[in-house]
PDB file of C-alpha atoms in Angstrom:
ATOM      1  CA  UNK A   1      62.299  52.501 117.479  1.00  0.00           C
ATOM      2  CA  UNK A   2      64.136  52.825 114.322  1.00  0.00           C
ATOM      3  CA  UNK A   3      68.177  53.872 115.037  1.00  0.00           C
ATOM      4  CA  UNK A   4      70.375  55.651 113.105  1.00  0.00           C
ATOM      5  CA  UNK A   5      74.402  54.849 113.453  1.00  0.00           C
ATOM      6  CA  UNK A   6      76.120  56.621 110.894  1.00  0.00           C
ATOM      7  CA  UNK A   7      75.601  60.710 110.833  1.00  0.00           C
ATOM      8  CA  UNK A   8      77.405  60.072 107.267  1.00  0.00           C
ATOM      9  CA  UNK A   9      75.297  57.268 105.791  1.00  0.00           C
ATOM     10  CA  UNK A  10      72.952  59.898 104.353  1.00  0.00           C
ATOM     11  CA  UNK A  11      75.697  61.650 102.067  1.00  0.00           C
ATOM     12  CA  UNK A  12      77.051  58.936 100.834  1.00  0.00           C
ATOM     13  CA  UNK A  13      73.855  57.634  99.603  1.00  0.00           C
ATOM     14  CA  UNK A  14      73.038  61.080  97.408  1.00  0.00           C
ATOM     15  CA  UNK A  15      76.521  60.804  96.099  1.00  0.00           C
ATOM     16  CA  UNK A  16      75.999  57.158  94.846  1.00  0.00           C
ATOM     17  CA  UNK A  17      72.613  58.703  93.177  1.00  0.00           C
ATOM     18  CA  UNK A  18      74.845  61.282  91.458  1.00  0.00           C
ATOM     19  CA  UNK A  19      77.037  59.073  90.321  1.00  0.00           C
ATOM     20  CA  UNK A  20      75.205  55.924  87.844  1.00  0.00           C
ATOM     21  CA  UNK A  21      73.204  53.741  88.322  1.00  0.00           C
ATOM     22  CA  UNK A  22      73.919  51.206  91.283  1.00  0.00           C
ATOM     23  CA  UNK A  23      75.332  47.666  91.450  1.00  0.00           C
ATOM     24  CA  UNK A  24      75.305  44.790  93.799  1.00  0.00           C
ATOM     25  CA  UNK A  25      78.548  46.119  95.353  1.00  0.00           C
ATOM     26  CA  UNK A  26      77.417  49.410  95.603  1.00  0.00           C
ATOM     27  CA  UNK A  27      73.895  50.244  95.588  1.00  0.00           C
ATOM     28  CA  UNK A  28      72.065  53.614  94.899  1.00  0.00           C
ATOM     29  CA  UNK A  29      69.616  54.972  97.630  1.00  0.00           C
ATOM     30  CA  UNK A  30      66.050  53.711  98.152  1.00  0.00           C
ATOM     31  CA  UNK A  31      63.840  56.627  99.399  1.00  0.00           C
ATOM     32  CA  UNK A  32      61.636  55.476 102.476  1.00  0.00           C
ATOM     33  CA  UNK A  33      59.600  57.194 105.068  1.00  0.00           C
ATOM     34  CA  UNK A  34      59.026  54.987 108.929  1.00  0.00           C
ATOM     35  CA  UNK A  35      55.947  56.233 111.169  1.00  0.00           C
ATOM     36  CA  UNK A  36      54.480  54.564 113.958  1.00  0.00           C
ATOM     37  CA  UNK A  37      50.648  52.965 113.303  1.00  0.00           C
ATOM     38  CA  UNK A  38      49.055  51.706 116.786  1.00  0.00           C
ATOM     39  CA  UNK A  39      50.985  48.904 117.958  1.00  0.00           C
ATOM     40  CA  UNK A  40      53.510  48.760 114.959  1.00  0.00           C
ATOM     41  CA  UNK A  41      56.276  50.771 112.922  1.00  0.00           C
ATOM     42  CA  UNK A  42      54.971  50.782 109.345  1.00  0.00           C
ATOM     43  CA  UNK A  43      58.355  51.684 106.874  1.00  0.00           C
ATOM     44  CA  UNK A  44      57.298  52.363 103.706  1.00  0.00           C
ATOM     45  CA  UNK A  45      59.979  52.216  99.911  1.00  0.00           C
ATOM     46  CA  UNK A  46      59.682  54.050  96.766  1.00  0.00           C
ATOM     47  CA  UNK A  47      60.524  51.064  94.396  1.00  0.00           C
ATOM     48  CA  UNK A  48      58.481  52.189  91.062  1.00  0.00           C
ATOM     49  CA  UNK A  49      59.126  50.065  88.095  1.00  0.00           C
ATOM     50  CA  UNK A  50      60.194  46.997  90.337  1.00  0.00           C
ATOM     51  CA  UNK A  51      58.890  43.791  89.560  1.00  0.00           C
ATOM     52  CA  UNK A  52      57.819  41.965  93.492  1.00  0.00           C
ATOM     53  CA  UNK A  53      59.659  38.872  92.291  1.00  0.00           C
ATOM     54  CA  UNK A  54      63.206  41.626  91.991  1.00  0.00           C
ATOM     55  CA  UNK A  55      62.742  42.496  95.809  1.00  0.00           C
ATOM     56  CA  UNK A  56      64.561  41.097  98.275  1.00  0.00           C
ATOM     57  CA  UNK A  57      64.058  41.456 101.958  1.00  0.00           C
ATOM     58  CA  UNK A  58      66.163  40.570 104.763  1.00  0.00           C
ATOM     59  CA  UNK A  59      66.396  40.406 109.069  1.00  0.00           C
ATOM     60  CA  UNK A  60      69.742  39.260 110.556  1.00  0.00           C
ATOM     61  CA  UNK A  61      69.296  40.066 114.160  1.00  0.00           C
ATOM     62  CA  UNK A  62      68.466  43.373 114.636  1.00  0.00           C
ATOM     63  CA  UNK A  63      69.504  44.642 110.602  1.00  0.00           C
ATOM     64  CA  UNK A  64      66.668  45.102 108.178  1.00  0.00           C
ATOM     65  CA  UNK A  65      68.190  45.124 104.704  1.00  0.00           C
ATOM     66  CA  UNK A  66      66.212  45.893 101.423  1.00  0.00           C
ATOM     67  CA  UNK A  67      67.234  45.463  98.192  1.00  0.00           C
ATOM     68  CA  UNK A  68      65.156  46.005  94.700  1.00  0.00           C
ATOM     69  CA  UNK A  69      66.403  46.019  91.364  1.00  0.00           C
ATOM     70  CA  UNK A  70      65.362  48.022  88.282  1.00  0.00           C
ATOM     71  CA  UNK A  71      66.246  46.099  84.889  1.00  0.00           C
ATOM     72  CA  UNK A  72      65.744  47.477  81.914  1.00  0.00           C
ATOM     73  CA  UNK A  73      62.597  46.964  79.778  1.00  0.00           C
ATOM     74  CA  UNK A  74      63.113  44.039  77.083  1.00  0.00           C
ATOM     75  CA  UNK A  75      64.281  45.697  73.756  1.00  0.00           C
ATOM     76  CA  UNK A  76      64.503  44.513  70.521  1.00  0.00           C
ATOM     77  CA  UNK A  77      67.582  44.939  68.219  1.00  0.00           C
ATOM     78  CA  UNK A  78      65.954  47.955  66.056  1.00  0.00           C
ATOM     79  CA  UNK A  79      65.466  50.419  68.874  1.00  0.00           C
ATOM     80  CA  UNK A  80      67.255  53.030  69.554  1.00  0.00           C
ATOM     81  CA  UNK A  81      66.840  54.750  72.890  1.00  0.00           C
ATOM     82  CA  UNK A  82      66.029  58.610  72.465  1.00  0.00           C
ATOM     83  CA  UNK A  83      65.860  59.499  75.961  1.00  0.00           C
ATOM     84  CA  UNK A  84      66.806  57.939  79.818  1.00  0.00           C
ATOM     85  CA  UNK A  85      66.305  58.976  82.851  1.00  0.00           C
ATOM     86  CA  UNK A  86      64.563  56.768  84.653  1.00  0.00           C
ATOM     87  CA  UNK A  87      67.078  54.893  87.392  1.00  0.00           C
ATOM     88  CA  UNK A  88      68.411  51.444  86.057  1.00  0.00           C
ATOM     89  CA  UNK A  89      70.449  49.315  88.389  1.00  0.00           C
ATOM     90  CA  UNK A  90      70.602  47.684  92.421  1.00  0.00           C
ATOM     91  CA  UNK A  91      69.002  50.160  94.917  1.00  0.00           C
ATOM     92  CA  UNK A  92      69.289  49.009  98.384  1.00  0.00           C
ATOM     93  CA  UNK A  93      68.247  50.549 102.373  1.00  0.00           C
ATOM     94  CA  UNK A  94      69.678  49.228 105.984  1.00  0.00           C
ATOM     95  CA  UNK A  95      68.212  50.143 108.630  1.00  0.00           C
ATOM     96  CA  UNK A  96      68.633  49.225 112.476  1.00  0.00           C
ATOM     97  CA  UNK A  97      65.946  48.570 114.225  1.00  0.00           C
ATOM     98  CA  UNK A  98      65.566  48.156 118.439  1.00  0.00           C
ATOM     99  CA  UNK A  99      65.642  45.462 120.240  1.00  0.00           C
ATOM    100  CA  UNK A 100      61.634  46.677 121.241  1.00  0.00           C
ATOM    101  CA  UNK A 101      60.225  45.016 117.701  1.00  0.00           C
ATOM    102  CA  UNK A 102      59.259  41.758 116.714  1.00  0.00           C
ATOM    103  CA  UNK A 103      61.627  40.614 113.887  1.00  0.00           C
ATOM    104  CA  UNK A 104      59.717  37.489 113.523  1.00  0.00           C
ATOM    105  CA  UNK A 105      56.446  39.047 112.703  1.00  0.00           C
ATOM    106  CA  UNK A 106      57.216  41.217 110.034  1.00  0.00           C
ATOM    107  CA  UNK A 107      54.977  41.527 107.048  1.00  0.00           C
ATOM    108  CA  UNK A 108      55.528  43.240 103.723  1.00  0.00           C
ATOM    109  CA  UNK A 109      53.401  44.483 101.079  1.00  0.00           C
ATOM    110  CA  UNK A 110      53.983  45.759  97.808  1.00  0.00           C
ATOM    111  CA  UNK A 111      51.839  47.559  96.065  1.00  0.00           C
ATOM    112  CA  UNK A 112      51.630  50.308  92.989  1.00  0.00           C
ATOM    113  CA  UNK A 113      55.716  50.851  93.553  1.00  0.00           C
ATOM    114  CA  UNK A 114      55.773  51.054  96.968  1.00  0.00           C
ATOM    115  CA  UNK A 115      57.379  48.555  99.503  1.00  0.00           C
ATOM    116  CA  UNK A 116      55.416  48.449 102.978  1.00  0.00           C
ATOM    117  CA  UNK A 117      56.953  46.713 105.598  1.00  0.00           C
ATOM    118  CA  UNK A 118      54.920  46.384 109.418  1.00  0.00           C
ATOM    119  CA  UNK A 119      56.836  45.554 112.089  1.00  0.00           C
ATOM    120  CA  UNK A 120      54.875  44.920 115.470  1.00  0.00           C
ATOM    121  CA  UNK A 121      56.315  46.158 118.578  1.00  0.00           C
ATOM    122  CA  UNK A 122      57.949  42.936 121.259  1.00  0.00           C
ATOM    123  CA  UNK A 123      54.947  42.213 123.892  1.00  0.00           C
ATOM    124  CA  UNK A 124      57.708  42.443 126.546  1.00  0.00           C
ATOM    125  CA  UNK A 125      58.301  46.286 125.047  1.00  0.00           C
ATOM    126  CA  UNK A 126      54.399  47.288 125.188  1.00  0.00           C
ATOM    127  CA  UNK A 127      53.272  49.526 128.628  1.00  0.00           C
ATOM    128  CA  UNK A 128      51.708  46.795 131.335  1.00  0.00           C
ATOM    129  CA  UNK A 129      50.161  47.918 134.849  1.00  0.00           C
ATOM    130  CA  UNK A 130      52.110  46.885 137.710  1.00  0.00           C
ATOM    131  CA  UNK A 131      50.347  45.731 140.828  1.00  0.00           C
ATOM    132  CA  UNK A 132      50.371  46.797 144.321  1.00  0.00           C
ATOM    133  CA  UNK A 133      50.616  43.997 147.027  1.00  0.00           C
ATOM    134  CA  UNK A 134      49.025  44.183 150.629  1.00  0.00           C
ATOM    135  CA  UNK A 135      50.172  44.106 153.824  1.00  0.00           C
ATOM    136  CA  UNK A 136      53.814  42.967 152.968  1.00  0.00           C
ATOM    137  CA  UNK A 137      55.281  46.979 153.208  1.00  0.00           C
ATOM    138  CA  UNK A 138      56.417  46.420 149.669  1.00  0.00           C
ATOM    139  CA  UNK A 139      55.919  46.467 145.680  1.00  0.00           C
ATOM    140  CA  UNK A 140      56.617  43.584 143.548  1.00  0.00           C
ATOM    141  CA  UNK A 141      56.737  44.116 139.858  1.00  0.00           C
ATOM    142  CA  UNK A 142      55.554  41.602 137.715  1.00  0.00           C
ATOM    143  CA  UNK A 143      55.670  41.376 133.929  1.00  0.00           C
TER     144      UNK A 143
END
């Protein structure tokens, strides 16, 4: 249900994570993992060390867009940092999804760093039992 359109999409993102932390223009990689649960797709984000309120989520059409953003912990003037390597910066994921889901049902969760979006699958996408008439000689499908 998910669809991929760029074979290349998945380079460039571990050379932005090479290269600095991201910006608005050009955001680092979000690491995700999508599954199907029942009747829904359940995609689930590694945001640790996000605040909910630095998350933004967005459906135009058929384009699922996430965006979080890291920001530094408040300092005061008299500390020096000794050691970073925790991510700073804009990390973002786009992701196509089918025509089969329901965009306007989608609910997100966020919990313990971790961004969980469920997205129900369309009624008009989910298996139904077609009927059988009698006596005409033939089959009329119904949905």
């Amino acid at each position: 249900m998910l669809m991929r359109t760029d074979p290349f999409r998945e380079l460039d993102r571990m050379a932005q994570q090479l290269m600095g932390p991201g910006t608005w223009s050009k955001p680092s990689v979000m690491p995700m993992d999508a599954y199907r649960e029942g009747d829904e797709y359940v995609v689930a984000f590694d945001v640790p060390g996000v605040t909910a309120d630095a998350l933004d989520i967005d459906v135009e059409r058929n384009t699922l867009t996430v965006k979080a953003e890291r920001r530094p912990t408040a300092k005061v003037d008299n500390v020096k940092m000794e050691l970073s390597e925790r991510p700073l910066g804009v990390f973002s994921r786009q992701i196509m999804l089918a025509d089969t889901l329901d965009t306007e049902r989608i609910q997100a969760d966020y919990d313990a760093g971790v961004l969980t979006l469920r997205i129900p699958i369309a009624e008009r996408a989910k298996p139904r039992k077609v009927s059988i008439g009698a006596g005409s000689g033939h089959k009329e499908i119904s949905g």
